[in-house]
PDB file of C-alpha atoms and ligand atoms in Angstrom:
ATOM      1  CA  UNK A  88      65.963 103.499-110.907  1.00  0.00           C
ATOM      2  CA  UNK A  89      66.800  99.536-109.862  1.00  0.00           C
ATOM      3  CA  UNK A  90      66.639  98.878-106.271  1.00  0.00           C
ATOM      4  CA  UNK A  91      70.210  97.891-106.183  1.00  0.00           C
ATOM      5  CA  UNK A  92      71.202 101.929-107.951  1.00  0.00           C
ATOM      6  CA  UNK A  93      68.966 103.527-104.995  1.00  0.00           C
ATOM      7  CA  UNK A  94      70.579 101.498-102.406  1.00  0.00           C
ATOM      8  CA  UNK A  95      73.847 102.830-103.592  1.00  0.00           C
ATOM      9  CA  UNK A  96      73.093 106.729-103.804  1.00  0.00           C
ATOM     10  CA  UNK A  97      70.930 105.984-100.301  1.00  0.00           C
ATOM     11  CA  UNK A  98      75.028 104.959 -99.403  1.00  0.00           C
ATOM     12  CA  UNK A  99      76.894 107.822-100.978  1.00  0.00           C
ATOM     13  CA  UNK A 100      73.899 110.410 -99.910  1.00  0.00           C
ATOM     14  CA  UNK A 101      74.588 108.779 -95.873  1.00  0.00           C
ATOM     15  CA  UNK A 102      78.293 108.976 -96.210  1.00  0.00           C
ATOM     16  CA  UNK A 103      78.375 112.382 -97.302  1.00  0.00           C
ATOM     17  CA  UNK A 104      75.691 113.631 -94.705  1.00  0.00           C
ATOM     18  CA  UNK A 105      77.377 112.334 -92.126  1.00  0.00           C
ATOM     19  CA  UNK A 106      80.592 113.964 -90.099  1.00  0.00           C
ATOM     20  CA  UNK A 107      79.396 117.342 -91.073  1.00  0.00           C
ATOM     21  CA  UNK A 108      81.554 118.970 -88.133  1.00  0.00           C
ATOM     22  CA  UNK A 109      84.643 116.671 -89.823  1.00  0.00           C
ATOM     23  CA  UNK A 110      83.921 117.967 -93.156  1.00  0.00           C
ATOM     24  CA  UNK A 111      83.671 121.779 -91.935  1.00  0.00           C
ATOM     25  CA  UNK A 112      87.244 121.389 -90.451  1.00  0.00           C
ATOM     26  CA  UNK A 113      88.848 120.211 -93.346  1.00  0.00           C
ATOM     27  CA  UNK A 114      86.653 123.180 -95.478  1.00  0.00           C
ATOM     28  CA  UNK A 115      88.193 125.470 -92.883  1.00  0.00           C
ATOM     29  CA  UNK A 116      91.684 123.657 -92.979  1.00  0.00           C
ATOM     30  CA  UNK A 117      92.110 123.409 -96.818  1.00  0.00           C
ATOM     31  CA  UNK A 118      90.861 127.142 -96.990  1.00  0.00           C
ATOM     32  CA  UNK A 119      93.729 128.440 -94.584  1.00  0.00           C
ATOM     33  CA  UNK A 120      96.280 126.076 -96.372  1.00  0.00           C
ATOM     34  CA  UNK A 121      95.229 127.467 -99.120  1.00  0.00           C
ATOM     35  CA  UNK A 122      95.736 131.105 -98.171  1.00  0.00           C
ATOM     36  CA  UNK A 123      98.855 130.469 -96.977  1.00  0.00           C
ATOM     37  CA  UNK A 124     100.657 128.744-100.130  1.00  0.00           C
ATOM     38  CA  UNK A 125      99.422 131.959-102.321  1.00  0.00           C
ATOM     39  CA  UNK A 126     100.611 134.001 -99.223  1.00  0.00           C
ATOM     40  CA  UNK A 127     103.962 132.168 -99.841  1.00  0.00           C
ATOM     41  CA  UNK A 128     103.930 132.973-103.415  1.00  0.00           C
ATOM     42  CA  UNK A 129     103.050 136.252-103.218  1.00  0.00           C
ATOM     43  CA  UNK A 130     106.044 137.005-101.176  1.00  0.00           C
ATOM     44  CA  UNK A 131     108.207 134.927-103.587  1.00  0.00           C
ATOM     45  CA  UNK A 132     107.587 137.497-106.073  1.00  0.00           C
ATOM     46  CA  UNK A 133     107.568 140.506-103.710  1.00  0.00           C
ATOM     47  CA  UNK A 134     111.025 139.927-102.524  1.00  0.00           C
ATOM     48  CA  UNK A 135     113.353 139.464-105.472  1.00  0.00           C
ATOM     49  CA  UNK A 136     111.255 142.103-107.597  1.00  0.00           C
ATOM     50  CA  UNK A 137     113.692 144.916-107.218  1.00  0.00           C
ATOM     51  CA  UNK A 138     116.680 142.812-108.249  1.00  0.00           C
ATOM     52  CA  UNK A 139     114.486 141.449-110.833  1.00  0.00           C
ATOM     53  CA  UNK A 140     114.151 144.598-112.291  1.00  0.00           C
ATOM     54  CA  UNK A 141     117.809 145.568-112.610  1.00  0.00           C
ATOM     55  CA  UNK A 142     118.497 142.303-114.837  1.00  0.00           C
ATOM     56  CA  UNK A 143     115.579 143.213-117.396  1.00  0.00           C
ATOM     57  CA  UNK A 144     112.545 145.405-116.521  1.00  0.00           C
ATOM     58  CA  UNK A 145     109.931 142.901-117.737  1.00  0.00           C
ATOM     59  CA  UNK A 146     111.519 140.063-115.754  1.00  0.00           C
ATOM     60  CA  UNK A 147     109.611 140.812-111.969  1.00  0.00           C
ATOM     61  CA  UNK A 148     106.612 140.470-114.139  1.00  0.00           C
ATOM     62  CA  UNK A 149     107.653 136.927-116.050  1.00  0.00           C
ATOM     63  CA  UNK A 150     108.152 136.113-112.700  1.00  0.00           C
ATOM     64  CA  UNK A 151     104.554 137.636-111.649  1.00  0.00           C
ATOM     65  CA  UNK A 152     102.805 135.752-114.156  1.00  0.00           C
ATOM     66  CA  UNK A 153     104.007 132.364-113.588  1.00  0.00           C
ATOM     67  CA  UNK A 154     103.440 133.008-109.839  1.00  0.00           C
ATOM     68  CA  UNK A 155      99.707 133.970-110.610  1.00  0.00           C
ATOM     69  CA  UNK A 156      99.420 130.816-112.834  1.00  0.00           C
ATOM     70  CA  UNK A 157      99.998 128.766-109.321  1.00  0.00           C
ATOM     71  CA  UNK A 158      98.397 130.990-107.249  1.00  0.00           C
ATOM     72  CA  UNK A 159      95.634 130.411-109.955  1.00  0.00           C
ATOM     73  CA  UNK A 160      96.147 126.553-109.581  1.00  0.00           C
ATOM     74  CA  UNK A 161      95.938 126.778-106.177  1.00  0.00           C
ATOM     75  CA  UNK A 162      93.039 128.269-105.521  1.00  0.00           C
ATOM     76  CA  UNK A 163      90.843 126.225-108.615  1.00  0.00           C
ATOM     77  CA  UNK A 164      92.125 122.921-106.674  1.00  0.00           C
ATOM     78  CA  UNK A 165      91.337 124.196-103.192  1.00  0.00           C
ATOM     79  CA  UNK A 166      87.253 125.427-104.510  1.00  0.00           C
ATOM     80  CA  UNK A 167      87.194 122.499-106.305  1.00  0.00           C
ATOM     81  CA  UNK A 168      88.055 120.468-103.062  1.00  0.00           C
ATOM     82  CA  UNK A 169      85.449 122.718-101.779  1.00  0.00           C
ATOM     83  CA  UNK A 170      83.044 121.757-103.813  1.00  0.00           C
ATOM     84  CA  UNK A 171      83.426 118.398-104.563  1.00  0.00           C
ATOM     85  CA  UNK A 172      82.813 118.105-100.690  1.00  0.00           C
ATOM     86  CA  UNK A 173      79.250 120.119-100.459  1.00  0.00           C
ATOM     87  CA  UNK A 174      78.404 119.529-104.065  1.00  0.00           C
ATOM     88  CA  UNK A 175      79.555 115.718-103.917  1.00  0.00           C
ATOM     89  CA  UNK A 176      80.358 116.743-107.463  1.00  0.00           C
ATOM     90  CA  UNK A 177      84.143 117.219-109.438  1.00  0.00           C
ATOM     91  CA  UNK A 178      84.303 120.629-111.084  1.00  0.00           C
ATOM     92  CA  UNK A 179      85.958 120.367-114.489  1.00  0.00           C
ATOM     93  CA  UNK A 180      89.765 119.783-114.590  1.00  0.00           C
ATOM     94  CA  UNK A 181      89.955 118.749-110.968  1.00  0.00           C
ATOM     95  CA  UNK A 182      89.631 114.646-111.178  1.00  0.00           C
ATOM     96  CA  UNK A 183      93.245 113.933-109.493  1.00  0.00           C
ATOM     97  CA  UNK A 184      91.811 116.485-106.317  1.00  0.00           C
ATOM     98  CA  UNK A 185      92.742 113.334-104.793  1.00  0.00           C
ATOM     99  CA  UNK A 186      96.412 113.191-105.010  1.00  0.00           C
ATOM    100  CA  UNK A 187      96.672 116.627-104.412  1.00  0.00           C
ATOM    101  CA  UNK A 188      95.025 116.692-101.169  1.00  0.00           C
ATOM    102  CA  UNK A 189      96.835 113.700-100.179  1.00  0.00           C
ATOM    103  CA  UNK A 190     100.645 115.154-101.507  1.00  0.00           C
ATOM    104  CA  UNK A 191     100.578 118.544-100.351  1.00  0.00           C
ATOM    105  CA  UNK A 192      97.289 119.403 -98.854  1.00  0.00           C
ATOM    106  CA  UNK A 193      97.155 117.070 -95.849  1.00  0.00           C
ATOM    107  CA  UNK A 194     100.712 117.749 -94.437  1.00  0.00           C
ATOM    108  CA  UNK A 195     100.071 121.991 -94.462  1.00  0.00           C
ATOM    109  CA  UNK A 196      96.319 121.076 -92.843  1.00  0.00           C
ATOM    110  CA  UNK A 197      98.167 119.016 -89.906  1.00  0.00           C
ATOM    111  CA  UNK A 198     100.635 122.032 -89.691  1.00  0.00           C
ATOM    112  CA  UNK A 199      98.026 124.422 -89.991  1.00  0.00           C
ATOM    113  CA  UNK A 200      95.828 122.213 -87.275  1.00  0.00           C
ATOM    114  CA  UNK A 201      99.308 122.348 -84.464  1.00  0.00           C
ATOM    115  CA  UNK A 202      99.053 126.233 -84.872  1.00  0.00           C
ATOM    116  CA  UNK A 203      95.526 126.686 -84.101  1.00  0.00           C
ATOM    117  CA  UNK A 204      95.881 123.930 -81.632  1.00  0.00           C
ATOM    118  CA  UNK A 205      93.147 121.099 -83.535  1.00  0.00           C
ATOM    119  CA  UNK A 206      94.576 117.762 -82.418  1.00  0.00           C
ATOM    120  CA  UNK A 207      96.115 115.364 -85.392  1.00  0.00           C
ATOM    121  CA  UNK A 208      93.004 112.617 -84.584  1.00  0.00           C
ATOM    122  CA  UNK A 209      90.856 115.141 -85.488  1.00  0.00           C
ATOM    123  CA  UNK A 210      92.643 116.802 -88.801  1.00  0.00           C
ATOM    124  CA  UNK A 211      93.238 113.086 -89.964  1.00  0.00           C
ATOM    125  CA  UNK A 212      89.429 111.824 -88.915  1.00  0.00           C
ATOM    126  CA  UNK A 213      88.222 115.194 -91.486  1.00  0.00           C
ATOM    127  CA  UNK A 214      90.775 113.985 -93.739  1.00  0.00           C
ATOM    128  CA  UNK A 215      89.424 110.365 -94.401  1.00  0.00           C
ATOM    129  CA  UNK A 216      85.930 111.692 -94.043  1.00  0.00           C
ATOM    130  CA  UNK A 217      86.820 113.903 -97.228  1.00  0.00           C
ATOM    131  CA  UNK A 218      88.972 110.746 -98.705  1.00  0.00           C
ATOM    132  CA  UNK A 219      86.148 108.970 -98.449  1.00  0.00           C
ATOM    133  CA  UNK A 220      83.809 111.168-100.615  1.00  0.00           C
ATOM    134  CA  UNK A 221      86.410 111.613-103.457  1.00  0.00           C
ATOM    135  CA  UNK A 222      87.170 108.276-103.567  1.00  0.00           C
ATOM    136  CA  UNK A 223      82.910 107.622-103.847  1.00  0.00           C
ATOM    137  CA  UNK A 224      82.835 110.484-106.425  1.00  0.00           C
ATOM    138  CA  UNK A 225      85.853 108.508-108.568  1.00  0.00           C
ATOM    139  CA  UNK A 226      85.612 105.409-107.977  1.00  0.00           C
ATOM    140  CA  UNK A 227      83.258 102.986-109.967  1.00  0.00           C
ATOM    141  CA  UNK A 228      81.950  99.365-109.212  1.00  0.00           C
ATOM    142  CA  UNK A 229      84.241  96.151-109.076  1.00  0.00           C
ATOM    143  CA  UNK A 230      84.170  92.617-109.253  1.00  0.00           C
ATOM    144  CA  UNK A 231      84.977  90.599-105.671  1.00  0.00           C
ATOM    145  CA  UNK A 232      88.430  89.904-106.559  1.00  0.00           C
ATOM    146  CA  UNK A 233      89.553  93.236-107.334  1.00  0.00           C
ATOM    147  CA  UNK A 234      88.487  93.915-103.832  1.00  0.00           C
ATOM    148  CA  UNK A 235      90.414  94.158-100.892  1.00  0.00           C
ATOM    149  CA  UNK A 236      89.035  94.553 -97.327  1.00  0.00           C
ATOM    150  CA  UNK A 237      92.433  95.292 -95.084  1.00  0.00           C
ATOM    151  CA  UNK A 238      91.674  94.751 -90.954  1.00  0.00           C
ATOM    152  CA  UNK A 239      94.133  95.903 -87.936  1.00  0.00           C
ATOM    153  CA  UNK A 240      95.821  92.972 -86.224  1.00  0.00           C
ATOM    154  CA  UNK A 241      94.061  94.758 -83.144  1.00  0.00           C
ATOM    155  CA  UNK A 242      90.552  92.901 -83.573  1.00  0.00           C
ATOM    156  CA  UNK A 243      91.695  89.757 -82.817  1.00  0.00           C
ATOM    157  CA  UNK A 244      91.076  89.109 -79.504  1.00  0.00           C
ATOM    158  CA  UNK A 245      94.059  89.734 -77.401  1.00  0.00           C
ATOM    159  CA  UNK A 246      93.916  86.070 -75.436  1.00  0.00           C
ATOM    160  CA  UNK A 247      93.630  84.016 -78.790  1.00  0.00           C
ATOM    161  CA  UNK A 248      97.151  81.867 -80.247  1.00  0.00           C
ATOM    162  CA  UNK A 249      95.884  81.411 -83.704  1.00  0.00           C
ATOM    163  CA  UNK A 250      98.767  83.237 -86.058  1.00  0.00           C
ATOM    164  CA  UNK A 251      96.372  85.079 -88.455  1.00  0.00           C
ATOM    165  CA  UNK A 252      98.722  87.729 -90.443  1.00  0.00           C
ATOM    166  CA  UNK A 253     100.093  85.185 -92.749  1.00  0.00           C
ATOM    167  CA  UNK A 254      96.766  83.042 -93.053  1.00  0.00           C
ATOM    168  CA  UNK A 255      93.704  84.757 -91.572  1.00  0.00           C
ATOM    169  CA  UNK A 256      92.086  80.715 -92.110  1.00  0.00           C
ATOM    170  CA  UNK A 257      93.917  80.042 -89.179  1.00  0.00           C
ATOM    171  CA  UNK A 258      90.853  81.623 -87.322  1.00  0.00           C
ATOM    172  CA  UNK A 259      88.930  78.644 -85.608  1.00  0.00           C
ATOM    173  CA  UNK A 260      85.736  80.868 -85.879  1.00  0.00           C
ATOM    174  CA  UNK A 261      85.311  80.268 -81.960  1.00  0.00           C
ATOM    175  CA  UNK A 262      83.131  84.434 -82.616  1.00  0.00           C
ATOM    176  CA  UNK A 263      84.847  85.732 -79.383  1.00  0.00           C
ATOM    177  CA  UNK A 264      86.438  88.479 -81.889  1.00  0.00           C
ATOM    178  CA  UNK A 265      85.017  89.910 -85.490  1.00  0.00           C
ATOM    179  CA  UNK A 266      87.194  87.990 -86.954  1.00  0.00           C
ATOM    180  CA  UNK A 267      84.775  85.002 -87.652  1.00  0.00           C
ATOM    181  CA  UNK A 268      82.437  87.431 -88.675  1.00  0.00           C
ATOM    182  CA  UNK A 269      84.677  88.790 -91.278  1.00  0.00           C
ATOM    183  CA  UNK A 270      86.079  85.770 -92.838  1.00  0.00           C
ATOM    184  CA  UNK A 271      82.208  85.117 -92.924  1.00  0.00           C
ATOM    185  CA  UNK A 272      81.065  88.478 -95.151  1.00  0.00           C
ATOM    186  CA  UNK A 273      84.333  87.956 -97.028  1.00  0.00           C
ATOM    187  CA  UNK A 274      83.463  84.303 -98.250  1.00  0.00           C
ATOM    188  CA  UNK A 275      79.602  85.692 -98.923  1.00  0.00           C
ATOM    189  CA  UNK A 276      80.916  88.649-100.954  1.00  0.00           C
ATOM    190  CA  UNK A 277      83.458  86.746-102.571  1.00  0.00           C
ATOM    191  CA  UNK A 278      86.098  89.379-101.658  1.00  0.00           C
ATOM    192  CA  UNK A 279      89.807  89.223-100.328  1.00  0.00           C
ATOM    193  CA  UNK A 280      90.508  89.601 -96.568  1.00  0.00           C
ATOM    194  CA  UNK A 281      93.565  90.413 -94.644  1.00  0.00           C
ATOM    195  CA  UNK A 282      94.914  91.059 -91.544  1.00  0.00           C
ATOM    196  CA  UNK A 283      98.226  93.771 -91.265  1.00  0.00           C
ATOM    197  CA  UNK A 284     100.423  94.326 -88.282  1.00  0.00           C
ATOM    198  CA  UNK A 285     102.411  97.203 -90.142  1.00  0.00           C
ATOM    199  CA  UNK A 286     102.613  99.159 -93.049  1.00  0.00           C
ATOM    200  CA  UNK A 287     105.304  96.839 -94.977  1.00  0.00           C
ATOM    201  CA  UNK A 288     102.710  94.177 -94.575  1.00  0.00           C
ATOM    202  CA  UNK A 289      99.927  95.643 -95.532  1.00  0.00           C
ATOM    203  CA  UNK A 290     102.256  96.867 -98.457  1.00  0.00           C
ATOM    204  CA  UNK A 291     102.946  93.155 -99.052  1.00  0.00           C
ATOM    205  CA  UNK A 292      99.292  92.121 -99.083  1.00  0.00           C
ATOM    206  CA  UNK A 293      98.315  94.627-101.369  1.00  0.00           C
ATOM    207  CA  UNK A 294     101.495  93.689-104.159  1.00  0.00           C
ATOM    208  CA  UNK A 295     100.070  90.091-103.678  1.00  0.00           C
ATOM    209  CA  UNK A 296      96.264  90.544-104.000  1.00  0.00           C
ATOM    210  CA  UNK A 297      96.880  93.230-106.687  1.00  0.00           C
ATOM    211  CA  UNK A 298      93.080  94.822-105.794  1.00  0.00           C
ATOM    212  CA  UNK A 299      91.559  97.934-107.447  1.00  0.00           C
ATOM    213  CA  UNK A 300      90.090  99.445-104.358  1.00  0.00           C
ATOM    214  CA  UNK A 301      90.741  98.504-100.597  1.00  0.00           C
ATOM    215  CA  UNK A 302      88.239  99.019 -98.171  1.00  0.00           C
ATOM    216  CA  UNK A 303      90.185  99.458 -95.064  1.00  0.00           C
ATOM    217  CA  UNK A 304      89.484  99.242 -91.381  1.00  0.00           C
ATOM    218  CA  UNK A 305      91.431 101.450 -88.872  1.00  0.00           C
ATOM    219  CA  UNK A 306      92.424 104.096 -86.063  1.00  0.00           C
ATOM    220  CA  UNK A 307      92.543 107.788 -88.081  1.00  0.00           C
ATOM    221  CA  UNK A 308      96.556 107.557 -87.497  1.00  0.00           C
ATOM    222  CA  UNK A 309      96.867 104.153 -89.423  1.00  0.00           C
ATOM    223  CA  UNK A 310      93.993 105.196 -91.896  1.00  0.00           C
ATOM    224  CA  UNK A 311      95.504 108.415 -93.151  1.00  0.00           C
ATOM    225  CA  UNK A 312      99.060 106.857 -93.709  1.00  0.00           C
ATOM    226  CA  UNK A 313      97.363 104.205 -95.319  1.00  0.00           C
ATOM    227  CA  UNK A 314      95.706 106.251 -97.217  1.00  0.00           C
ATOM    228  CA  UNK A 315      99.036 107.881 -98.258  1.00  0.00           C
ATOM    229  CA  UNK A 316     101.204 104.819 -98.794  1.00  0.00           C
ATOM    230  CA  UNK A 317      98.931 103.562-101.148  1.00  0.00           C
ATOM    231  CA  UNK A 318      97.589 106.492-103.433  1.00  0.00           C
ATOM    232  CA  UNK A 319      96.840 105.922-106.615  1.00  0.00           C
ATOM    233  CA  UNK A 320      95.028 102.917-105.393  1.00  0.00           C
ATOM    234  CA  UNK A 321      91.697 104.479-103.732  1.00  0.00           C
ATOM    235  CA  UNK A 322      91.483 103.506-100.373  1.00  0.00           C
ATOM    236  CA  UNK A 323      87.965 103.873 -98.615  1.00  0.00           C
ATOM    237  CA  UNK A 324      88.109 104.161 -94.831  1.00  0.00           C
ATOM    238  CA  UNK A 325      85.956 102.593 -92.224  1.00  0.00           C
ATOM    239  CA  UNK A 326      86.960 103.794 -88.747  1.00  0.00           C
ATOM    240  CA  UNK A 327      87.308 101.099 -85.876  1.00  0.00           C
ATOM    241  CA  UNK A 328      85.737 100.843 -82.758  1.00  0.00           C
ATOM    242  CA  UNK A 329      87.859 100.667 -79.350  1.00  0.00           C
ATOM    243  CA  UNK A 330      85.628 100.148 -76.851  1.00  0.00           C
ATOM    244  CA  UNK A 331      88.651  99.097 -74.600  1.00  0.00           C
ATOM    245  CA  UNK A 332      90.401 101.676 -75.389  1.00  0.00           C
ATOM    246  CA  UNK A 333      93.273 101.658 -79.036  1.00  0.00           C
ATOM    247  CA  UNK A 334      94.928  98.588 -79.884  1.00  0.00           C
ATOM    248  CA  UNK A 335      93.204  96.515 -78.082  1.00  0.00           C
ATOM    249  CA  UNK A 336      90.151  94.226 -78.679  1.00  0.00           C
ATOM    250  CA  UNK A 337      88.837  96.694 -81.017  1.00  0.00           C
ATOM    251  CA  UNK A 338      85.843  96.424 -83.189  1.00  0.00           C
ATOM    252  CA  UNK A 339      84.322  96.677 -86.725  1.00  0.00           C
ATOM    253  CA  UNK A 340      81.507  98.746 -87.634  1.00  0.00           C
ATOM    254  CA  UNK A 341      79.985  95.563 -89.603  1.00  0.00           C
ATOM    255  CA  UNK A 342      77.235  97.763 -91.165  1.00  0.00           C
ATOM    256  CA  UNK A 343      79.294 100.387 -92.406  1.00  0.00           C
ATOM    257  CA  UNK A 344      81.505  98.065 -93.833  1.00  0.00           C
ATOM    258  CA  UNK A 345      79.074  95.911 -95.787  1.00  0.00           C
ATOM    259  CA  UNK A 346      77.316  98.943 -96.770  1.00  0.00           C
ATOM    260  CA  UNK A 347      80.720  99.936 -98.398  1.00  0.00           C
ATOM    261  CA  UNK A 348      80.614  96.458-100.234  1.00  0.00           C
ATOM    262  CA  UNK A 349      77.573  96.916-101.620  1.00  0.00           C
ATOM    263  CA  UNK A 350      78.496  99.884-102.799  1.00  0.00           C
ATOM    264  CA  UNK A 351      81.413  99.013-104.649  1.00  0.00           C
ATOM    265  CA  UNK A 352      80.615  95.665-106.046  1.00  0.00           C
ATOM    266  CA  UNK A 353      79.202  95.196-109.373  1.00  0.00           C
ATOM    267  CA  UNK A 354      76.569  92.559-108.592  1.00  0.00           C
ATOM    268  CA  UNK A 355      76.444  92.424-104.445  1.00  0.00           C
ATOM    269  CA  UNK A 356      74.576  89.216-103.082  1.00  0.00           C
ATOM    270  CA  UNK A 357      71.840  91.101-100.298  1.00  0.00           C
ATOM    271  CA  UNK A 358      72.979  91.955 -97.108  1.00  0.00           C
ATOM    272  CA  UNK A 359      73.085  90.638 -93.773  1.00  0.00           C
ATOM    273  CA  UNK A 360      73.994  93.019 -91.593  1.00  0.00           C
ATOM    274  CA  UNK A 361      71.170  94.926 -89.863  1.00  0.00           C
ATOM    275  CA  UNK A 362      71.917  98.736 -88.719  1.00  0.00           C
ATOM    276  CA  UNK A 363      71.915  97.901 -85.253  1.00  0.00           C
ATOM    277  CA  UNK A 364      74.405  94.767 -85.210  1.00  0.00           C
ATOM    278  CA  UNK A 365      77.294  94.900 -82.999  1.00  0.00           C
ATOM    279  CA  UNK A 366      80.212  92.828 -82.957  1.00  0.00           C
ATOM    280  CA  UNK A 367      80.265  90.262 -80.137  1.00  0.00           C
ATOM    281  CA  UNK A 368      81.765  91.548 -76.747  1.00  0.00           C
ATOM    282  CA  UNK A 369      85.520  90.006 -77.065  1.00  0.00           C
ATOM    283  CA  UNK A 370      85.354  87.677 -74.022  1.00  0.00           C
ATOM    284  CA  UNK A 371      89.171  88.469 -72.087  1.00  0.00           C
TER     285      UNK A 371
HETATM  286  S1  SF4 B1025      87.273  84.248 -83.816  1.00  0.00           S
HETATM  287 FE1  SF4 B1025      88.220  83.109 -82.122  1.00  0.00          FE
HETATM  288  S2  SF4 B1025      89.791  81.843 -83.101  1.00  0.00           S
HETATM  289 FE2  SF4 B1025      89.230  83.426 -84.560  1.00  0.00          FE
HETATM  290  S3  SF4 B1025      90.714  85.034 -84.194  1.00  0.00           S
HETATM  291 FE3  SF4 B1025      88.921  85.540 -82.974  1.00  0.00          FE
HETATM  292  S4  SF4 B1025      89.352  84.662 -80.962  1.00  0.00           S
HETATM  293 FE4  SF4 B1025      90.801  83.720 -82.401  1.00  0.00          FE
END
């Protein structure tokens, strides 16, 4: 094995090891969504059976059968999601796990979450986690220009002028933000950068750049609809920090992120970034 393979399986191994407690809720959440969509089905064929039965005896158990074929669907996508998570591994047949969990999964696990009283941050914080390890499981290596690294109009510091959402050059790379920083790892990795203050933007950016994986940085809330608005395109999450609190002077995990890079690209120049490194203290 090259060094370059080992550091990226030391990557994947770390990013699936870590957020155990985030991936256990979504086990526990995708398990009860689960339940409850065969639940649902049952009933579908419970209730009408009697009529069913008047119009042609063998038509409750058409009905039956095509109700166990989804039930069966169900249930093979949900223990696949399973086991993708613990096995890091997709089970035969159950490569687009992705866009299911993101269409129909997601919205019953935040239901599911309000009944049993688990907070949205912390469904959608389990959701990217698990995001995250489909989208390592799928996704293969690129070259620097299919890349897109998306940031949160947030980091820039919250004194500085400089209009950076249509031109992020604009940055005078004065380092009281991560900004500097950024446009620095983005011109060493060759990659495209971005700042978005909304959702149509970032929509914008990503029809313009036309990239084959983004590697976005974000609050859970602006990650998972990301995450959403985008799909097919695999989106791999990197949470921000917010030392002062959200939206405001907030902060990259620089590590994380150029970990991600070198995980991605197809022939990453060696990193910078120690484990330790902090972004600068935004000076307000
Ligand atoms: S590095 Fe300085 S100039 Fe650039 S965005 Fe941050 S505060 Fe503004």
């Amino acid at each position: 094995m090259t060094a370059k393979e080992s550091r990226v399986e030391a990557f994947d191994h770390l990013d699936r090891t870590a957020g155990s407690a985030r991936k256990r809720l979504f086990i526990g959440l995708i398990t009860g969504a689960s339940i409850l969509i065969c639940g649902l089905l049952v009933l579908l064929w419970v209730i009408p059976y009697i009529g069913l039965a008047q119009i042609h005896p063998t038509a409750p158990w058409v009905l039956g059968l095509a109700l166990a074929v989804l039930v069966g669907i169900v249930g093979w996508a949900s223990l696949g999601l399973v086991l993708n998570i613990l096995l890091g591994r997709s089970l035969p047949l159950t490569r687009r796990l992705r866009g299911l969990t993101i269409k129909i999964f997601l919205p019953l696990m935040v239901l599911l979450g309000k009944i049993l009283s688990i907070s949205k941050e912390r469904v959608r914080s389990s959701f990217i986690k698990v995001n995250n390890e489909l989208v390592l499981t799928e996704a293969g290596r690129y070259t620097p220009e299919q890349i897109l690294l998306l940031m949160p109009h947030c980091l820039q510091n919250s004194r500085c002028d400089m209009r950076l959402t249509y031109d992020i050059n604009n940055c005078k790379r004065c380092g009281k933000c991560p900004i500097k920083e950024l446009l620095e790892i983005s011109e060493r990795y060759g990659v495209h950068l971005a700042i978005a203050t909304g959702g149509t933007i970032a929509r914008r950016i990503v029809v313009q750049t036309r990239p084959r994986l983004i590697i976005a940085v974000a609050c859970e809330r602006d990650l998972s609809s990301g995450i959403q608005d985008t799909y097919p395109l695999p989106v791999f999450g990197v949470m921000n920090l917010r030392p002062h609190g959200p939206c405001l002077d907030t902060g990259v995990p620089m590590h994380d992120l150029e970990q991600a890079l070198q995980r991605f690209l197809i022939d990453p120049p060696a990193p910078t970034v120690l484990p330790m490194a902090t972004n600068p203290a935004p000076s307000r």
